[in-house]
Amino acid sequence: METATFDNYMEKSGQVLTRDSVACLQMNLGYACNLSCSHCHVGAGPHRTEEMSQQVMEHCLRFVEQGAVNVVDLTGGAPEMNPHLRYLIKRLRMIGSLEKILLRSNLSILAEADYADLPSFLAENNVEIVASMPCYLKENVTAQRGPGVYEANITVLQELNRIGYGTTGPGLHLVYNPGGDFLPGPQPALEAAYKEHLGERFGITFTSLYTITNMPIGRFRSDLERHGQLQPYLDLLAASFNPDNLARVMCRNMVSVDWQGQVYDCDFNHVLRLRLDVADGYIGNVRADDLIGTAIASGEHCFACTAGAGSSCQGSLSA
């Protein structure tokens, strides 16, 4: 019997995926990272050298300004490792229409000497930090990220609190990723558990928790294949399909640009090379208005965003 595809599920729901707006531009600044996490969909690590150039950044800045984009979401790899990061943030802060800059951090990199003054720079420029903290328990973080990472994360979070993050200053959002082939638990309950544990043990406070479903691509997919868990996980995602999430998925209101300036519907489509077929797919040749109403490329990985309570780069869709 032929396996039902994501398009089949959409067709049965009577819905199609098209872009309603371009409120957010997500910029992948490169694949270099100080960690090699088991769930990383881009396969980032210390061995990667790809990084966005200042020229591509200039084209992104023009896109943001011309399209009146509200949010810029900086990701990687570890976006902190791009040598032009501070230049980019200073230039973004000059754009009047921009309401929010997000920086996605693995936290542990901010414990390294080369980045010791970066948190203060980010706070001064009102950059919100979206910090990957896959669990509040040490053993689970160690399993995903290796020895010493949990301790480094705690130290960095305490320092971020000290300079105002998550308290009187910019937002500090933690990210939970499941430790294996299962869906996240309810976001409000997990947020309460994080706040209780981190607050009582370490005096740490934060703004909110985002729960994000592991995407069956990249390094996580390879890990599932090695352990014979890929098909069961894909079956779980499909069985958990919730058509109500189709109206709320993040790709309806954003586009993603990779380190080379190629434009995609999301960072996951970027990894799968499902490039937008508009103006050669390069950010310097695309205007936000050109993308409104365009069809969004989908595949089996899209079940991860629509399963259960839904998943986006800013957490559960139903929270």
PDB file of C-alpha atoms in Angstrom:
ATOM      1  CA  MET A   1       0.000   0.000   0.000  1.00  0.00           C
ATOM      2  CA  GLU A   2       1.331   3.443  -0.941  1.00  0.00           C
ATOM      3  CA  THR A   3       2.372   5.600   2.007  1.00  0.00           C
ATOM      4  CA  ALA A   4       0.340   8.787   2.393  1.00  0.00           C
ATOM      5  CA  THR A   5       2.381  11.955   1.849  1.00  0.00           C
ATOM      6  CA  PHE A   6       2.179  15.291   3.604  1.00  0.00           C
ATOM      7  CA  ASP A   7       0.429  16.679   0.527  1.00  0.00           C
ATOM      8  CA  ASN A   8      -2.180  13.913   0.875  1.00  0.00           C
ATOM      9  CA  TYR A   9      -2.813  14.974   4.468  1.00  0.00           C
ATOM     10  CA  MET A  10      -3.127  18.616   3.424  1.00  0.00           C
ATOM     11  CA  GLU A  11      -5.505  17.710   0.614  1.00  0.00           C
ATOM     12  CA  LYS A  12      -7.739  15.787   3.017  1.00  0.00           C
ATOM     13  CA  SER A  13      -7.786  18.819   5.330  1.00  0.00           C
ATOM     14  CA  GLY A  14      -8.885  21.043   2.442  1.00  0.00           C
ATOM     15  CA  GLN A  15      -5.964  23.430   2.977  1.00  0.00           C
ATOM     16  CA  VAL A  16      -2.927  24.598   1.014  1.00  0.00           C
ATOM     17  CA  LEU A  17       0.310  26.150   2.226  1.00  0.00           C
ATOM     18  CA  THR A  18       0.952  29.648   0.897  1.00  0.00           C
ATOM     19  CA  ARG A  19       2.819  32.613   2.344  1.00  0.00           C
ATOM     20  CA  ASP A  20       0.598  35.236   3.968  1.00  0.00           C
ATOM     21  CA  SER A  21       3.343  37.768   4.780  1.00  0.00           C
ATOM     22  CA  VAL A  22       7.074  38.185   5.300  1.00  0.00           C
ATOM     23  CA  ALA A  23       7.102  39.437   8.865  1.00  0.00           C
ATOM     24  CA  CYS A  24      10.327  37.569   9.706  1.00  0.00           C
ATOM     25  CA  LEU A  25      13.620  36.992   7.926  1.00  0.00           C
ATOM     26  CA  GLN A  26      15.640  34.141   9.388  1.00  0.00           C
ATOM     27  CA  MET A  27      19.332  34.412   8.538  1.00  0.00           C
ATOM     28  CA  ASN A  28      21.588  31.377   8.834  1.00  0.00           C
ATOM     29  CA  LEU A  29      25.006  32.957   9.371  1.00  0.00           C
ATOM     30  CA  GLY A  30      26.954  29.736   8.829  1.00  0.00           C
ATOM     31  CA  TYR A  31      27.553  26.199  10.022  1.00  0.00           C
ATOM     32  CA  ALA A  32      30.572  26.745  12.284  1.00  0.00           C
ATOM     33  CA  CYS A  33      29.801  25.791  15.885  1.00  0.00           C
ATOM     34  CA  ASN A  34      31.708  24.871  19.019  1.00  0.00           C
ATOM     35  CA  LEU A  35      29.409  21.841  19.500  1.00  0.00           C
ATOM     36  CA  SER A  36      28.261  18.873  17.405  1.00  0.00           C
ATOM     37  CA  CYS A  37      24.799  18.178  18.825  1.00  0.00           C
ATOM     38  CA  SER A  38      23.034  14.911  18.050  1.00  0.00           C
ATOM     39  CA  HIS A  39      19.774  16.655  17.063  1.00  0.00           C
ATOM     40  CA  CYS A  40      21.354  19.367  14.843  1.00  0.00           C
ATOM     41  CA  HIS A  41      19.521  19.539  11.518  1.00  0.00           C
ATOM     42  CA  VAL A  42      22.263  21.516   9.733  1.00  0.00           C
ATOM     43  CA  GLY A  43      25.142  19.261  10.812  1.00  0.00           C
ATOM     44  CA  ALA A  44      27.016  22.169  12.407  1.00  0.00           C
ATOM     45  CA  GLY A  45      30.297  21.688  14.255  1.00  0.00           C
ATOM     46  CA  PRO A  46      33.861  22.890  14.858  1.00  0.00           C
ATOM     47  CA  HIS A  47      34.957  21.417  11.514  1.00  0.00           C
ATOM     48  CA  ARG A  48      32.559  23.564   9.447  1.00  0.00           C
ATOM     49  CA  THR A  49      33.888  26.745   7.830  1.00  0.00           C
ATOM     50  CA  GLU A  50      30.859  28.067   5.910  1.00  0.00           C
ATOM     51  CA  GLU A  51      29.948  31.617   6.925  1.00  0.00           C
ATOM     52  CA  MET A  52      27.799  34.428   5.545  1.00  0.00           C
ATOM     53  CA  SER A  53      29.825  37.226   3.977  1.00  0.00           C
ATOM     54  CA  GLN A  54      29.318  40.919   4.606  1.00  0.00           C
ATOM     55  CA  GLN A  55      28.176  41.300   0.992  1.00  0.00           C
ATOM     56  CA  VAL A  56      25.322  38.826   1.495  1.00  0.00           C
ATOM     57  CA  MET A  57      24.455  40.611   4.735  1.00  0.00           C
ATOM     58  CA  GLU A  58      24.129  43.889   2.833  1.00  0.00           C
ATOM     59  CA  HIS A  59      21.589  42.288   0.509  1.00  0.00           C
ATOM     60  CA  CYS A  60      19.702  40.922   3.540  1.00  0.00           C
ATOM     61  CA  LEU A  61      19.663  44.384   5.115  1.00  0.00           C
ATOM     62  CA  ARG A  62      18.207  45.857   1.933  1.00  0.00           C
ATOM     63  CA  PHE A  63      15.539  43.118   1.876  1.00  0.00           C
ATOM     64  CA  VAL A  64      14.573  43.870   5.499  1.00  0.00           C
ATOM     65  CA  GLU A  65      14.392  47.604   4.921  1.00  0.00           C
ATOM     66  CA  GLN A  66      12.474  47.463   1.645  1.00  0.00           C
ATOM     67  CA  GLY A  67      10.043  44.815   2.883  1.00  0.00           C
ATOM     68  CA  ALA A  68       9.339  46.424   6.274  1.00  0.00           C
ATOM     69  CA  VAL A  69      10.272  43.141   7.955  1.00  0.00           C
ATOM     70  CA  ASN A  70       9.414  43.174  11.676  1.00  0.00           C
ATOM     71  CA  VAL A  71      11.688  40.418  13.020  1.00  0.00           C
ATOM     72  CA  VAL A  72      15.169  39.196  12.097  1.00  0.00           C
ATOM     73  CA  ASP A  73      16.107  35.801  13.501  1.00  0.00           C
ATOM     74  CA  LEU A  74      19.860  35.051  13.518  1.00  0.00           C
ATOM     75  CA  THR A  75      20.824  31.390  13.584  1.00  0.00           C
ATOM     76  CA  GLY A  76      23.575  28.957  12.591  1.00  0.00           C
ATOM     77  CA  GLY A  77      25.590  26.873  13.592  1.00  0.00           C
ATOM     78  CA  ALA A  78      26.604  29.224  16.286  1.00  0.00           C
ATOM     79  CA  PRO A  79      25.839  32.685  14.830  1.00  0.00           C
ATOM     80  CA  GLU A  80      28.248  34.186  17.380  1.00  0.00           C
ATOM     81  CA  MET A  81      31.145  32.700  15.368  1.00  0.00           C
ATOM     82  CA  ASN A  82      30.425  34.791  12.270  1.00  0.00           C
ATOM     83  CA  PRO A  83      33.037  37.590  12.295  1.00  0.00           C
ATOM     84  CA  HIS A  84      30.535  40.129  10.922  1.00  0.00           C
ATOM     85  CA  LEU A  85      27.849  39.556  13.591  1.00  0.00           C
ATOM     86  CA  ARG A  86      28.355  42.850  15.443  1.00  0.00           C
ATOM     87  CA  TYR A  87      28.398  44.814  12.199  1.00  0.00           C
ATOM     88  CA  LEU A  88      25.143  43.160  11.147  1.00  0.00           C
ATOM     89  CA  ILE A  89      23.399  43.884  14.445  1.00  0.00           C
ATOM     90  CA  LYS A  90      24.485  47.547  14.420  1.00  0.00           C
ATOM     91  CA  ARG A  91      23.140  47.936  10.886  1.00  0.00           C
ATOM     92  CA  LEU A  92      19.880  46.168  11.730  1.00  0.00           C
ATOM     93  CA  ARG A  93      19.354  48.543  14.649  1.00  0.00           C
ATOM     94  CA  MET A  94      19.355  51.436  12.162  1.00  0.00           C
ATOM     95  CA  ILE A  95      16.256  50.092  10.364  1.00  0.00           C
ATOM     96  CA  GLY A  96      13.193  51.851  11.753  1.00  0.00           C
ATOM     97  CA  SER A  97      10.622  49.208  10.788  1.00  0.00           C
ATOM     98  CA  LEU A  98      12.467  46.434  12.610  1.00  0.00           C
ATOM     99  CA  GLU A  99      10.839  45.577  15.936  1.00  0.00           C
ATOM    100  CA  LYS A 100      12.874  42.621  17.140  1.00  0.00           C
ATOM    101  CA  ILE A 101      16.251  40.918  16.666  1.00  0.00           C
ATOM    102  CA  LEU A 102      16.592  37.333  17.899  1.00  0.00           C
ATOM    103  CA  LEU A 103      19.908  35.522  18.328  1.00  0.00           C
ATOM    104  CA  ARG A 104      19.845  31.735  18.649  1.00  0.00           C
ATOM    105  CA  SER A 105      22.625  30.602  20.963  1.00  0.00           C
ATOM    106  CA  ASN A 106      23.774  27.264  22.342  1.00  0.00           C
ATOM    107  CA  LEU A 107      24.863  29.215  25.473  1.00  0.00           C
ATOM    108  CA  SER A 108      28.108  27.307  25.990  1.00  0.00           C
ATOM    109  CA  ILE A 109      29.903  29.385  23.363  1.00  0.00           C
ATOM    110  CA  LEU A 110      29.318  32.488  25.488  1.00  0.00           C
ATOM    111  CA  ALA A 111      31.453  30.866  28.189  1.00  0.00           C
ATOM    112  CA  GLU A 112      34.484  30.963  25.891  1.00  0.00           C
ATOM    113  CA  ALA A 113      37.003  33.784  26.346  1.00  0.00           C
ATOM    114  CA  ASP A 114      36.657  35.055  22.759  1.00  0.00           C
ATOM    115  CA  TYR A 115      32.973  35.834  23.344  1.00  0.00           C
ATOM    116  CA  ALA A 116      33.069  37.051  26.961  1.00  0.00           C
ATOM    117  CA  ASP A 117      31.979  40.623  26.099  1.00  0.00           C
ATOM    118  CA  LEU A 118      29.337  39.622  23.551  1.00  0.00           C
ATOM    119  CA  PRO A 119      26.384  39.372  25.994  1.00  0.00           C
ATOM    120  CA  SER A 120      26.858  43.015  27.024  1.00  0.00           C
ATOM    121  CA  PHE A 121      26.950  44.066  23.368  1.00  0.00           C
ATOM    122  CA  LEU A 122      23.762  42.107  22.681  1.00  0.00           C
ATOM    123  CA  ALA A 123      22.004  43.645  25.693  1.00  0.00           C
ATOM    124  CA  GLU A 124      23.039  47.170  24.666  1.00  0.00           C
ATOM    125  CA  ASN A 125      21.468  46.559  21.256  1.00  0.00           C
ATOM    126  CA  ASN A 126      18.305  44.998  22.723  1.00  0.00           C
ATOM    127  CA  VAL A 127      18.900  41.632  21.041  1.00  0.00           C
ATOM    128  CA  GLU A 128      16.712  38.897  22.498  1.00  0.00           C
ATOM    129  CA  ILE A 129      18.483  35.579  23.088  1.00  0.00           C
ATOM    130  CA  VAL A 130      16.855  32.273  22.179  1.00  0.00           C
ATOM    131  CA  ALA A 131      19.041  29.843  24.106  1.00  0.00           C
ATOM    132  CA  SER A 132      19.097  26.127  23.436  1.00  0.00           C
ATOM    133  CA  MET A 133      18.801  24.300  26.758  1.00  0.00           C
ATOM    134  CA  PRO A 134      17.578  20.816  25.760  1.00  0.00           C
ATOM    135  CA  CYS A 135      16.708  19.928  29.339  1.00  0.00           C
ATOM    136  CA  TYR A 136      16.949  21.327  32.870  1.00  0.00           C
ATOM    137  CA  LEU A 137      18.611  18.070  34.007  1.00  0.00           C
ATOM    138  CA  LYS A 138      22.366  17.672  33.659  1.00  0.00           C
ATOM    139  CA  GLU A 139      22.328  14.049  32.454  1.00  0.00           C
ATOM    140  CA  ASN A 140      20.008  14.796  29.535  1.00  0.00           C
ATOM    141  CA  VAL A 141      22.031  17.807  28.357  1.00  0.00           C
ATOM    142  CA  THR A 142      25.260  15.795  28.613  1.00  0.00           C
ATOM    143  CA  ALA A 143      23.744  13.004  26.492  1.00  0.00           C
ATOM    144  CA  GLN A 144      22.866  15.444  23.694  1.00  0.00           C
ATOM    145  CA  ARG A 145      25.810  17.827  23.892  1.00  0.00           C
ATOM    146  CA  GLY A 146      28.694  16.247  25.776  1.00  0.00           C
ATOM    147  CA  PRO A 147      30.452  16.670  29.142  1.00  0.00           C
ATOM    148  CA  GLY A 148      30.800  20.134  30.635  1.00  0.00           C
ATOM    149  CA  VAL A 149      28.123  21.789  28.498  1.00  0.00           C
ATOM    150  CA  TYR A 150      25.484  21.829  31.231  1.00  0.00           C
ATOM    151  CA  GLU A 151      27.800  23.546  33.706  1.00  0.00           C
ATOM    152  CA  ALA A 152      28.799  26.117  31.080  1.00  0.00           C
ATOM    153  CA  ASN A 153      25.126  26.782  30.294  1.00  0.00           C
ATOM    154  CA  ILE A 154      24.305  27.416  33.949  1.00  0.00           C
ATOM    155  CA  THR A 155      27.212  29.839  34.330  1.00  0.00           C
ATOM    156  CA  VAL A 156      26.204  31.745  31.194  1.00  0.00           C
ATOM    157  CA  LEU A 157      22.529  31.929  32.198  1.00  0.00           C
ATOM    158  CA  GLN A 158      23.518  33.369  35.590  1.00  0.00           C
ATOM    159  CA  GLU A 159      25.677  35.978  33.862  1.00  0.00           C
ATOM    160  CA  LEU A 160      22.864  36.845  31.431  1.00  0.00           C
ATOM    161  CA  ASN A 161      20.526  37.372  34.389  1.00  0.00           C
ATOM    162  CA  ARG A 162      23.155  39.584  36.022  1.00  0.00           C
ATOM    163  CA  ILE A 163      23.171  41.987  33.060  1.00  0.00           C
ATOM    164  CA  GLY A 164      19.376  42.048  32.823  1.00  0.00           C
ATOM    165  CA  TYR A 165      18.448  39.243  30.433  1.00  0.00           C
ATOM    166  CA  GLY A 166      15.194  37.608  31.440  1.00  0.00           C
ATOM    167  CA  THR A 167      14.661  40.146  34.226  1.00  0.00           C
ATOM    168  CA  THR A 168      14.700  43.889  33.530  1.00  0.00           C
ATOM    169  CA  GLY A 169      16.398  43.733  30.134  1.00  0.00           C
ATOM    170  CA  PRO A 170      15.886  41.924  26.814  1.00  0.00           C
ATOM    171  CA  GLY A 171      14.004  38.659  26.542  1.00  0.00           C
ATOM    172  CA  LEU A 172      15.749  35.390  27.375  1.00  0.00           C
ATOM    173  CA  HIS A 173      13.952  32.391  25.872  1.00  0.00           C
ATOM    174  CA  LEU A 174      15.082  28.810  26.479  1.00  0.00           C
ATOM    175  CA  VAL A 175      14.541  26.023  23.944  1.00  0.00           C
ATOM    176  CA  TYR A 176      13.667  22.416  24.784  1.00  0.00           C
ATOM    177  CA  ASN A 177      14.358  19.663  22.256  1.00  0.00           C
ATOM    178  CA  PRO A 178      13.293  16.079  23.027  1.00  0.00           C
ATOM    179  CA  GLY A 179      16.193  13.755  23.762  1.00  0.00           C
ATOM    180  CA  GLY A 180      15.036  11.220  21.195  1.00  0.00           C
ATOM    181  CA  ASP A 181      12.314  10.047  18.832  1.00  0.00           C
ATOM    182  CA  PHE A 182       9.285  11.421  20.667  1.00  0.00           C
ATOM    183  CA  LEU A 183       7.186  14.590  20.716  1.00  0.00           C
ATOM    184  CA  PRO A 184       7.706  17.356  23.284  1.00  0.00           C
ATOM    185  CA  GLY A 185       5.438  17.443  26.291  1.00  0.00           C
ATOM    186  CA  PRO A 186       3.025  20.358  26.829  1.00  0.00           C
ATOM    187  CA  GLN A 187       4.947  23.630  26.650  1.00  0.00           C
ATOM    188  CA  PRO A 188       3.326  25.349  29.682  1.00  0.00           C
ATOM    189  CA  ALA A 189       4.049  22.368  31.967  1.00  0.00           C
ATOM    190  CA  LEU A 190       7.646  22.092  30.774  1.00  0.00           C
ATOM    191  CA  GLU A 191       8.172  25.832  31.212  1.00  0.00           C
ATOM    192  CA  ALA A 192       6.933  25.590  34.800  1.00  0.00           C
ATOM    193  CA  ALA A 193       9.295  22.668  35.489  1.00  0.00           C
ATOM    194  CA  TYR A 194      12.273  24.543  33.978  1.00  0.00           C
ATOM    195  CA  LYS A 195      11.517  27.670  36.003  1.00  0.00           C
ATOM    196  CA  GLU A 196      11.103  25.729  39.230  1.00  0.00           C
ATOM    197  CA  HIS A 197      14.279  23.651  38.823  1.00  0.00           C
ATOM    198  CA  LEU A 198      16.587  26.366  37.484  1.00  0.00           C
ATOM    199  CA  GLY A 199      15.200  28.943  39.902  1.00  0.00           C
ATOM    200  CA  GLU A 200      15.469  26.839  43.033  1.00  0.00           C
ATOM    201  CA  ARG A 201      18.862  25.282  42.289  1.00  0.00           C
ATOM    202  CA  PHE A 202      20.665  28.124  40.526  1.00  0.00           C
ATOM    203  CA  GLY A 203      18.621  31.304  40.986  1.00  0.00           C
ATOM    204  CA  ILE A 204      18.062  31.526  37.216  1.00  0.00           C
ATOM    205  CA  THR A 205      15.071  33.290  35.683  1.00  0.00           C
ATOM    206  CA  PHE A 206      14.042  33.472  32.019  1.00  0.00           C
ATOM    207  CA  THR A 207      11.241  34.929  29.923  1.00  0.00           C
ATOM    208  CA  SER A 208       9.722  31.857  28.294  1.00  0.00           C
ATOM    209  CA  LEU A 209      10.375  28.310  27.116  1.00  0.00           C
ATOM    210  CA  TYR A 210       9.993  27.144  23.511  1.00  0.00           C
ATOM    211  CA  THR A 211       9.386  23.442  22.839  1.00  0.00           C
ATOM    212  CA  ILE A 212      10.576  22.372  19.390  1.00  0.00           C
ATOM    213  CA  THR A 213      10.008  18.972  17.777  1.00  0.00           C
ATOM    214  CA  ASN A 214      13.134  17.290  16.431  1.00  0.00           C
ATOM    215  CA  MET A 215      13.177  17.488  12.642  1.00  0.00           C
ATOM    216  CA  PRO A 216      13.907  14.154  10.844  1.00  0.00           C
ATOM    217  CA  ILE A 217      16.667  15.633   8.690  1.00  0.00           C
ATOM    218  CA  GLY A 218      20.407  16.187   9.003  1.00  0.00           C
ATOM    219  CA  ARG A 219      22.346  14.656  11.890  1.00  0.00           C
ATOM    220  CA  PHE A 220      19.203  13.636  13.790  1.00  0.00           C
ATOM    221  CA  ARG A 221      17.915  11.664  10.788  1.00  0.00           C
ATOM    222  CA  SER A 222      21.266   9.874  10.448  1.00  0.00           C
ATOM    223  CA  ASP A 223      21.154   8.974  14.130  1.00  0.00           C
ATOM    224  CA  LEU A 224      17.621   7.595  13.765  1.00  0.00           C
ATOM    225  CA  GLU A 225      18.685   5.513  10.754  1.00  0.00           C
ATOM    226  CA  ARG A 226      21.649   4.029  12.636  1.00  0.00           C
ATOM    227  CA  HIS A 227      19.359   2.859  15.420  1.00  0.00           C
ATOM    228  CA  GLY A 228      16.552   1.619  13.164  1.00  0.00           C
ATOM    229  CA  GLN A 229      14.199   4.307  14.522  1.00  0.00           C
ATOM    230  CA  LEU A 230      13.634   6.471  11.457  1.00  0.00           C
ATOM    231  CA  GLN A 231      10.452   4.863  10.121  1.00  0.00           C
ATOM    232  CA  PRO A 232       8.795   4.568  13.552  1.00  0.00           C
ATOM    233  CA  TYR A 233       9.528   8.246  14.163  1.00  0.00           C
ATOM    234  CA  LEU A 234       8.140   9.265  10.766  1.00  0.00           C
ATOM    235  CA  ASP A 235       5.048   7.167  11.493  1.00  0.00           C
ATOM    236  CA  LEU A 236       4.629   8.891  14.876  1.00  0.00           C
ATOM    237  CA  LEU A 237       4.806  12.343  13.291  1.00  0.00           C
ATOM    238  CA  ALA A 238       2.279  11.430  10.587  1.00  0.00           C
ATOM    239  CA  ALA A 239      -0.078   9.793  13.086  1.00  0.00           C
ATOM    240  CA  SER A 240       0.080  12.963  15.193  1.00  0.00           C
ATOM    241  CA  PHE A 241      -0.781  15.279  12.283  1.00  0.00           C
ATOM    242  CA  ASN A 242      -3.052  18.112  13.432  1.00  0.00           C
ATOM    243  CA  PRO A 243      -4.677  20.003  10.522  1.00  0.00           C
ATOM    244  CA  ASP A 244      -5.405  22.982  12.783  1.00  0.00           C
ATOM    245  CA  ASN A 245      -1.668  23.719  12.820  1.00  0.00           C
ATOM    246  CA  LEU A 246      -1.552  24.373   9.069  1.00  0.00           C
ATOM    247  CA  ALA A 247      -2.977  27.854   9.592  1.00  0.00           C
ATOM    248  CA  ARG A 248      -0.266  28.674  12.150  1.00  0.00           C
ATOM    249  CA  VAL A 249       2.970  27.169  10.794  1.00  0.00           C
ATOM    250  CA  MET A 250       5.860  29.644  10.752  1.00  0.00           C
ATOM    251  CA  CYS A 251       6.566  29.370   7.006  1.00  0.00           C
ATOM    252  CA  ARG A 252       3.361  31.315   6.309  1.00  0.00           C
ATOM    253  CA  ASN A 253       4.928  34.487   7.680  1.00  0.00           C
ATOM    254  CA  MET A 254       8.679  34.192   7.122  1.00  0.00           C
ATOM    255  CA  VAL A 255      11.491  33.325   4.745  1.00  0.00           C
ATOM    256  CA  SER A 256      14.920  31.908   5.496  1.00  0.00           C
ATOM    257  CA  VAL A 257      18.227  32.805   3.862  1.00  0.00           C
ATOM    258  CA  ASP A 258      21.316  30.611   4.012  1.00  0.00           C
ATOM    259  CA  TRP A 259      24.942  31.729   4.346  1.00  0.00           C
ATOM    260  CA  GLN A 260      25.245  32.018   0.550  1.00  0.00           C
ATOM    261  CA  GLY A 261      22.174  34.227   0.215  1.00  0.00           C
ATOM    262  CA  GLN A 262      19.828  31.583  -1.186  1.00  0.00           C
ATOM    263  CA  VAL A 263      16.219  31.977  -0.029  1.00  0.00           C
ATOM    264  CA  TYR A 264      13.973  29.227   1.322  1.00  0.00           C
ATOM    265  CA  ASP A 265      10.613  28.847   3.031  1.00  0.00           C
ATOM    266  CA  CYS A 266      12.322  27.860   6.299  1.00  0.00           C
ATOM    267  CA  ASP A 267      15.666  26.739   7.718  1.00  0.00           C
ATOM    268  CA  PHE A 268      14.609  23.098   7.294  1.00  0.00           C
ATOM    269  CA  ASN A 269      13.897  23.517   3.577  1.00  0.00           C
ATOM    270  CA  HIS A 270      17.286  25.210   3.344  1.00  0.00           C
ATOM    271  CA  VAL A 271      18.985  22.025   4.615  1.00  0.00           C
ATOM    272  CA  LEU A 272      16.996  19.988   2.071  1.00  0.00           C
ATOM    273  CA  ARG A 273      17.881  22.484  -0.704  1.00  0.00           C
ATOM    274  CA  LEU A 274      14.229  23.240  -1.501  1.00  0.00           C
ATOM    275  CA  ARG A 275      15.075  26.706  -2.777  1.00  0.00           C
ATOM    276  CA  LEU A 276      12.432  29.281  -3.679  1.00  0.00           C
ATOM    277  CA  ASP A 277      11.894  29.474  -7.420  1.00  0.00           C
ATOM    278  CA  VAL A 278      11.728  33.289  -7.491  1.00  0.00           C
ATOM    279  CA  ALA A 279      14.270  35.683  -9.075  1.00  0.00           C
ATOM    280  CA  ASP A 280      17.021  33.053  -9.113  1.00  0.00           C
ATOM    281  CA  GLY A 281      16.350  32.405  -5.434  1.00  0.00           C
ATOM    282  CA  TYR A 282      18.974  34.943  -4.313  1.00  0.00           C
ATOM    283  CA  ILE A 283      18.169  37.428  -1.542  1.00  0.00           C
ATOM    284  CA  GLY A 284      19.671  40.320  -3.496  1.00  0.00           C
ATOM    285  CA  ASN A 285      17.203  39.784  -6.350  1.00  0.00           C
ATOM    286  CA  VAL A 286      14.076  39.218  -4.260  1.00  0.00           C
ATOM    287  CA  ARG A 287      11.616  41.649  -2.719  1.00  0.00           C
ATOM    288  CA  ALA A 288       9.321  40.648   0.138  1.00  0.00           C
ATOM    289  CA  ASP A 289       6.247  41.579  -1.901  1.00  0.00           C
ATOM    290  CA  ASP A 290       7.299  39.043  -4.545  1.00  0.00           C
ATOM    291  CA  LEU A 291       6.938  36.227  -2.022  1.00  0.00           C
ATOM    292  CA  ILE A 292       3.476  36.937  -0.610  1.00  0.00           C
ATOM    293  CA  GLY A 293       0.958  34.411  -1.902  1.00  0.00           C
ATOM    294  CA  THR A 294       3.618  32.026  -3.212  1.00  0.00           C
ATOM    295  CA  ALA A 295       3.324  28.284  -2.598  1.00  0.00           C
ATOM    296  CA  ILE A 296       5.436  26.753   0.179  1.00  0.00           C
ATOM    297  CA  ALA A 297       7.479  23.653  -0.651  1.00  0.00           C
ATOM    298  CA  SER A 298       6.543  20.747   1.614  1.00  0.00           C
ATOM    299  CA  GLY A 299       7.623  17.180   2.325  1.00  0.00           C
ATOM    300  CA  GLU A 300       7.573  14.475   4.977  1.00  0.00           C
ATOM    301  CA  HIS A 301       9.629  16.684   7.314  1.00  0.00           C
ATOM    302  CA  CYS A 302       6.650  19.068   7.541  1.00  0.00           C
ATOM    303  CA  PHE A 303       4.865  16.525   9.733  1.00  0.00           C
ATOM    304  CA  ALA A 304       7.243  17.641  12.521  1.00  0.00           C
ATOM    305  CA  CYS A 305       5.808  21.173  12.463  1.00  0.00           C
ATOM    306  CA  THR A 306       2.187  20.032  12.363  1.00  0.00           C
ATOM    307  CA  ALA A 307       2.297  17.090  14.790  1.00  0.00           C
ATOM    308  CA  GLY A 308       0.467  17.349  18.107  1.00  0.00           C
ATOM    309  CA  ALA A 309       0.589  20.859  19.569  1.00  0.00           C
ATOM    310  CA  GLY A 310       2.651  22.008  16.580  1.00  0.00           C
ATOM    311  CA  SER A 311       6.215  23.269  16.431  1.00  0.00           C
ATOM    312  CA  SER A 312       7.931  26.415  15.216  1.00  0.00           C
ATOM    313  CA  CYS A 313      11.175  28.270  15.844  1.00  0.00           C
ATOM    314  CA  GLN A 314       9.264  30.100  18.579  1.00  0.00           C
ATOM    315  CA  GLY A 315       7.862  27.008  20.190  1.00  0.00           C
ATOM    316  CA  SER A 316       4.508  25.249  20.301  1.00  0.00           C
ATOM    317  CA  LEU A 317       1.870  26.573  17.918  1.00  0.00           C
ATOM    318  CA  SER A 318      -0.946  26.052  20.400  1.00  0.00           C
ATOM    319  CA  ALA A 319       0.734  27.511  23.509  1.00  0.00           C
TER     320      ALA A 319
END
